[in-house]
XYZ file of N, CA, C and O in Angstrom:
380
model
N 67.790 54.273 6.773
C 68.967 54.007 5.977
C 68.698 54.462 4.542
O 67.572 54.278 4.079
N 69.742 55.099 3.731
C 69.340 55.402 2.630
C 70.715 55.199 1.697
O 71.859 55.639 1.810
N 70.067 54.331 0.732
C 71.239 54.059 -0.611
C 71.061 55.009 -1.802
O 70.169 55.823 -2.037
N 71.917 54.747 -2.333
C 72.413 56.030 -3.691
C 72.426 54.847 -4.977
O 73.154 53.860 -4.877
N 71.498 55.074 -6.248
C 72.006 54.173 -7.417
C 71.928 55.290 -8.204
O 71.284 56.336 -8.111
N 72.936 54.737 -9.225
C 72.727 55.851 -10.946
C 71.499 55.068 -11.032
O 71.373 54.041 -10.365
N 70.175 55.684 -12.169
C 69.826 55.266 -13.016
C 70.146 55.093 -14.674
O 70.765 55.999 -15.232
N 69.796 54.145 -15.289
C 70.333 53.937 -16.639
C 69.028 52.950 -17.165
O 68.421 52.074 -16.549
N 68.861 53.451 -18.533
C 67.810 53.132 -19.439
C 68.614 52.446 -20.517
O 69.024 53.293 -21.310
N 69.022 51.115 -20.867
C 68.834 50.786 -22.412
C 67.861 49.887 -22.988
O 67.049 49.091 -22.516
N 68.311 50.391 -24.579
C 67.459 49.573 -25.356
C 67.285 50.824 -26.693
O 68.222 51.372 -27.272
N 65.948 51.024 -26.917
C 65.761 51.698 -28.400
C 65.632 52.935 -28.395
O 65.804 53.613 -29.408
N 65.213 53.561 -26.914
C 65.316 54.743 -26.301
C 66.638 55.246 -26.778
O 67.480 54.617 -27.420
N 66.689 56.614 -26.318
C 67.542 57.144 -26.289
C 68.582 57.196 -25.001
O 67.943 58.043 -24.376
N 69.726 56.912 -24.135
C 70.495 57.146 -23.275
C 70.717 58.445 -22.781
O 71.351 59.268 -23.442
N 70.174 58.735 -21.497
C 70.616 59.721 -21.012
C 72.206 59.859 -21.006
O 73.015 58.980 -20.709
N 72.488 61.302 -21.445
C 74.165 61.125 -20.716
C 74.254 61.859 -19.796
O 75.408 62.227 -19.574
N 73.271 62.357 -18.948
C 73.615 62.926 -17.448
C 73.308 61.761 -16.485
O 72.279 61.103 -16.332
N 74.579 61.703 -15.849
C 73.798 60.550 -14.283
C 73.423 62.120 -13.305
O 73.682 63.323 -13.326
N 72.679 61.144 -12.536
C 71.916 61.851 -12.299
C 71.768 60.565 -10.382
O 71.597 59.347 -10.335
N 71.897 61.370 -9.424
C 71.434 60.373 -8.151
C 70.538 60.719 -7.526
O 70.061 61.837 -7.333
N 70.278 59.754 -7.187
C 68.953 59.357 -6.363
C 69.080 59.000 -4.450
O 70.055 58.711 -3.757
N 67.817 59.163 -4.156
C 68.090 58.401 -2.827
C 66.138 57.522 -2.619
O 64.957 57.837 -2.767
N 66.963 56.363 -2.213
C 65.944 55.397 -1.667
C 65.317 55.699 -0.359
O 65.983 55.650 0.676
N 64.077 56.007 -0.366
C 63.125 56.073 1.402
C 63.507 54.434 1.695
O 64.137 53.751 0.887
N 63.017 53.953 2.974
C 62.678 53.451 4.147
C 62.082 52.087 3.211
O 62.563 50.955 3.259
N 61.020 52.483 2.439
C 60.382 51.350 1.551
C 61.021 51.073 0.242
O 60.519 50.469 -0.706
N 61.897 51.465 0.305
C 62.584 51.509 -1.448
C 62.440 52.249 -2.527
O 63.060 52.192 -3.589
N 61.111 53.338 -2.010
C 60.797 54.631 -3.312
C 62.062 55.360 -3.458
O 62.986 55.492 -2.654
N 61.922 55.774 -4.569
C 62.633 56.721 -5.541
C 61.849 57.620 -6.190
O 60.805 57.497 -6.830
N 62.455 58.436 -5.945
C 61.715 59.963 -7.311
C 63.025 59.647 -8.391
O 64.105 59.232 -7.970
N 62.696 59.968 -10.165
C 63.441 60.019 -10.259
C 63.379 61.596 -11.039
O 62.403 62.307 -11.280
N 64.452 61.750 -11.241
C 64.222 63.501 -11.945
C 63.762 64.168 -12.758
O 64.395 64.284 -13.807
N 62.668 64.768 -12.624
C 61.896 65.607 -13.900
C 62.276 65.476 -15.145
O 61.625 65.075 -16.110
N 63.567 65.900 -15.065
C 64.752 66.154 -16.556
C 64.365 64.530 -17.335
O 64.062 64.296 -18.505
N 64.539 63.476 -16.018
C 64.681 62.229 -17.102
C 63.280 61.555 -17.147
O 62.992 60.636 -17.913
N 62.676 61.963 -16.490
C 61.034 61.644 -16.353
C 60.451 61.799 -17.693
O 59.983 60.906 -18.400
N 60.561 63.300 -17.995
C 59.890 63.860 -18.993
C 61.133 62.958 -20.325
O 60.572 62.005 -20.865
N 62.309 63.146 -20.712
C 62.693 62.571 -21.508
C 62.282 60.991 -21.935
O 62.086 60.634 -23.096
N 62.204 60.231 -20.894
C 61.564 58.580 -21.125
C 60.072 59.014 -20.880
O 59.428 57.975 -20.733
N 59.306 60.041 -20.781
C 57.689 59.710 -21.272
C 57.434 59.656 -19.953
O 57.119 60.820 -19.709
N 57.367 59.056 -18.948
C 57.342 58.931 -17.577
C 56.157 60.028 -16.968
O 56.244 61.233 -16.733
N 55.184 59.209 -16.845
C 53.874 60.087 -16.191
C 53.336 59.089 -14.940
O 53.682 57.914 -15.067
N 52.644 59.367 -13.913
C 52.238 58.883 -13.001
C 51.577 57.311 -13.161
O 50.686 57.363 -14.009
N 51.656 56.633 -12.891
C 51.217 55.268 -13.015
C 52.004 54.633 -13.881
O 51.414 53.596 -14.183
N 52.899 54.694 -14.374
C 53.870 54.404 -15.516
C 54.463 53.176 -14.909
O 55.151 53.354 -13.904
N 54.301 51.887 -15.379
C 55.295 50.833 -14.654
C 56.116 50.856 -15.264
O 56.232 51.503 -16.305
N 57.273 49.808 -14.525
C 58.991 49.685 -15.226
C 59.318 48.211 -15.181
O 58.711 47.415 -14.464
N 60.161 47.942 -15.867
C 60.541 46.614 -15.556
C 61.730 46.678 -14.859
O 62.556 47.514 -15.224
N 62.085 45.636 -13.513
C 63.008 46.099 -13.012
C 64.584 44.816 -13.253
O 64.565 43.853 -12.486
N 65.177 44.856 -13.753
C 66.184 43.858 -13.550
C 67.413 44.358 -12.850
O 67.802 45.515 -12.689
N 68.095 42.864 -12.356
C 69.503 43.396 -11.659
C 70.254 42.544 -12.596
O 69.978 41.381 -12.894
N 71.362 43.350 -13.081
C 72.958 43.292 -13.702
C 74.138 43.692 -13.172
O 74.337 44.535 -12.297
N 75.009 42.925 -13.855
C 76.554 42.730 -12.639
C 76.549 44.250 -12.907
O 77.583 44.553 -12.311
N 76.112 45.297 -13.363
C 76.422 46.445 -13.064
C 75.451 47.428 -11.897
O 75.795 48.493 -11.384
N 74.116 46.649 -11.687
C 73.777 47.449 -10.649
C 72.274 47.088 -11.067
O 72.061 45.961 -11.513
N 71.134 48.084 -10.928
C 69.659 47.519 -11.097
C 69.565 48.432 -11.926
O 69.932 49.587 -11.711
N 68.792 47.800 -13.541
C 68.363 48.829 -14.346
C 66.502 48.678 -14.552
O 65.907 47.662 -14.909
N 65.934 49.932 -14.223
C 64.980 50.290 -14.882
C 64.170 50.745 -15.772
O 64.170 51.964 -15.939
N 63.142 49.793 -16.696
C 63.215 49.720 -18.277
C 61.843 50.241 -18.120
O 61.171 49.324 -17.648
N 60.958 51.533 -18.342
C 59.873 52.083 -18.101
C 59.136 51.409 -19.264
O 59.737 51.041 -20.274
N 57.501 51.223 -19.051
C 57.176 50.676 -20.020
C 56.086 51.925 -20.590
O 55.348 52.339 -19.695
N 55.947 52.384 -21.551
C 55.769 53.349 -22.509
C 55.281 53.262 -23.557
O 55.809 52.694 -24.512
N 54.563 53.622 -23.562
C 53.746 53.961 -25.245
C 55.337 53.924 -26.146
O 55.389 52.991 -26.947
N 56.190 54.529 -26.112
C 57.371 54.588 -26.966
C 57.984 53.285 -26.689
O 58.203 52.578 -27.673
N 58.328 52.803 -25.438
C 59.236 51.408 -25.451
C 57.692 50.061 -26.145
O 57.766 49.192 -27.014
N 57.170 50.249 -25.757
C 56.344 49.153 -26.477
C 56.102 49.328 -27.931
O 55.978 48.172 -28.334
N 55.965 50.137 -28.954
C 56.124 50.735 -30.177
C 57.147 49.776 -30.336
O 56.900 48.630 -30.712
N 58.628 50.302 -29.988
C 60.111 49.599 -30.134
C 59.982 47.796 -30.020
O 61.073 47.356 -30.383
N 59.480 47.183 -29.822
C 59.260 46.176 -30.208
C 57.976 45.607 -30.789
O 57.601 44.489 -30.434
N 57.378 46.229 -31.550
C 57.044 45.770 -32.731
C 58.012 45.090 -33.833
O 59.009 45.579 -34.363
N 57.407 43.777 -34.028
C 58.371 43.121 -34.971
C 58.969 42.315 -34.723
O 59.226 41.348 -35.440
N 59.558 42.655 -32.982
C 60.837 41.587 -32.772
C 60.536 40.320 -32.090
O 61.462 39.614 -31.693
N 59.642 40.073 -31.971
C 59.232 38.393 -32.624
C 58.209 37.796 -33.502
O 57.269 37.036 -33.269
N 58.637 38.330 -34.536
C 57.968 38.244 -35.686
C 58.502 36.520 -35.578
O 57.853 35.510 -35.307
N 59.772 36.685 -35.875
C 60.110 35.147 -35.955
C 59.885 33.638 -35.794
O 60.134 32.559 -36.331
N 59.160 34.288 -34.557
C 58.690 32.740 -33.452
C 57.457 32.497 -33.990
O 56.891 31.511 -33.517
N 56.879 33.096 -34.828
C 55.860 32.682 -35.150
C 54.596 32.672 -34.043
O 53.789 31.752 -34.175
N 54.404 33.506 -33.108
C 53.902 33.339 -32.218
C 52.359 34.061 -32.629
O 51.648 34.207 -31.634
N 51.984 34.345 -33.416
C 50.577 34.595 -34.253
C 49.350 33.321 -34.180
O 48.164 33.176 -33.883
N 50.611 32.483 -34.701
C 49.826 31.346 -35.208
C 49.439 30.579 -33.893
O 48.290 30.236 -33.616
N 50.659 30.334 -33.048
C 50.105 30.205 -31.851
C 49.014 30.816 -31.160
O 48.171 30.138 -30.573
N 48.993 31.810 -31.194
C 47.655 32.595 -30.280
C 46.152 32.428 -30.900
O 45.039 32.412 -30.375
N 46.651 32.299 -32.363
C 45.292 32.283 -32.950
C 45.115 30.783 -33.412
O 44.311 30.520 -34.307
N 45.797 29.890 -32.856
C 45.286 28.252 -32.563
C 44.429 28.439 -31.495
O 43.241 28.120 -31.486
N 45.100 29.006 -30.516
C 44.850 29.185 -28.805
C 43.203 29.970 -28.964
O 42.198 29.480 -28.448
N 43.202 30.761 -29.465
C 41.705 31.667 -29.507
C 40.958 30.367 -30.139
O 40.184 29.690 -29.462
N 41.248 30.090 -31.450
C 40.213 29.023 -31.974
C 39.710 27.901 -30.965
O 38.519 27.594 -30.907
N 40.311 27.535 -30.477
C 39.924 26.343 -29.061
C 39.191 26.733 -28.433
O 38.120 26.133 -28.342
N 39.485 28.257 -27.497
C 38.769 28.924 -26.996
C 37.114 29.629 -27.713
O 36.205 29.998 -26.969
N 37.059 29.668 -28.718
C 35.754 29.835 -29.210
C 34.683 28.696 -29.513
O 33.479 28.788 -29.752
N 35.449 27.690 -29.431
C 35.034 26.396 -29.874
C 34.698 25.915 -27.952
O 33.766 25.179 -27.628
N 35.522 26.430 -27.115
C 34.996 25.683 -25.716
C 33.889 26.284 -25.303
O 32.941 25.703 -24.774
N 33.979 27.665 -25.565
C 32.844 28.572 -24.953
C 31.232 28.245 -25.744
O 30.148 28.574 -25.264
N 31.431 27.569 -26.965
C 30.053 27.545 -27.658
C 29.596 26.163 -27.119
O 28.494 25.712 -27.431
C-alpha cells in the first residue's frame, strides 16, 4: 500500500514554495527530494522531528542551521541557572 503526503518545513528556515510528492514504502520510508534535501541541509543521518497537525504530518529536520535558530529562545526561563544548580549537586555527589 502506498500513501502520498506534501512535505512542509516551518519555522526560521526558509519555506519551500515547490510541493513536491512523495510516496511511503511498506515501512513508512520516504526519500525526500534532492532539490529540498540540499535546501534544508539534509545529509545522511540527519534526524527530524516529526509532529502531526490538523493539516497533515510536518517534518522539522534537525540541523546545524535549525538548532543555531534557537539560540536565545529560552533565554527567559531562566533555565541556566537551573542546570548549573543541577551540575553543582552533581559535583558535590560524585566527590
Amino acid at each position: 500500500m502506498t500513501y502520498k503526503i506534501n512535505l512542509a518545513y516551518f519555522g526560521k528556515m526558509k519555506n519551500s514554495t515547490n510541493n513536491e510528492t512523495v510516496s511511503f514504502t511498506v515501512k513508512g520510508q520516504v526519500v525526500i527530494p534532492r532539490k529540498i534535501r540540499r535546501e534544508f541541509e539534509i545529509e545522511e543521518g540527519t534526524q527530524a522531528i516529526v509532529q502531526t497537525t490538523p493539516n497533515g504530518i510536518l517534518l522539522k529536520p534537525i540541523t546545524g542551521k535549525y538548532i543555531r535558530s534557537l539560540r536565545g529562545k529560552y533565554k527567559h526561563l531562566d533555565l541556566m541557572k537551573g542546570l548549573t544548580e543541577s551540575r553543582k549537586e552533581d559535583r558535590q555527589r560524585d566527590w
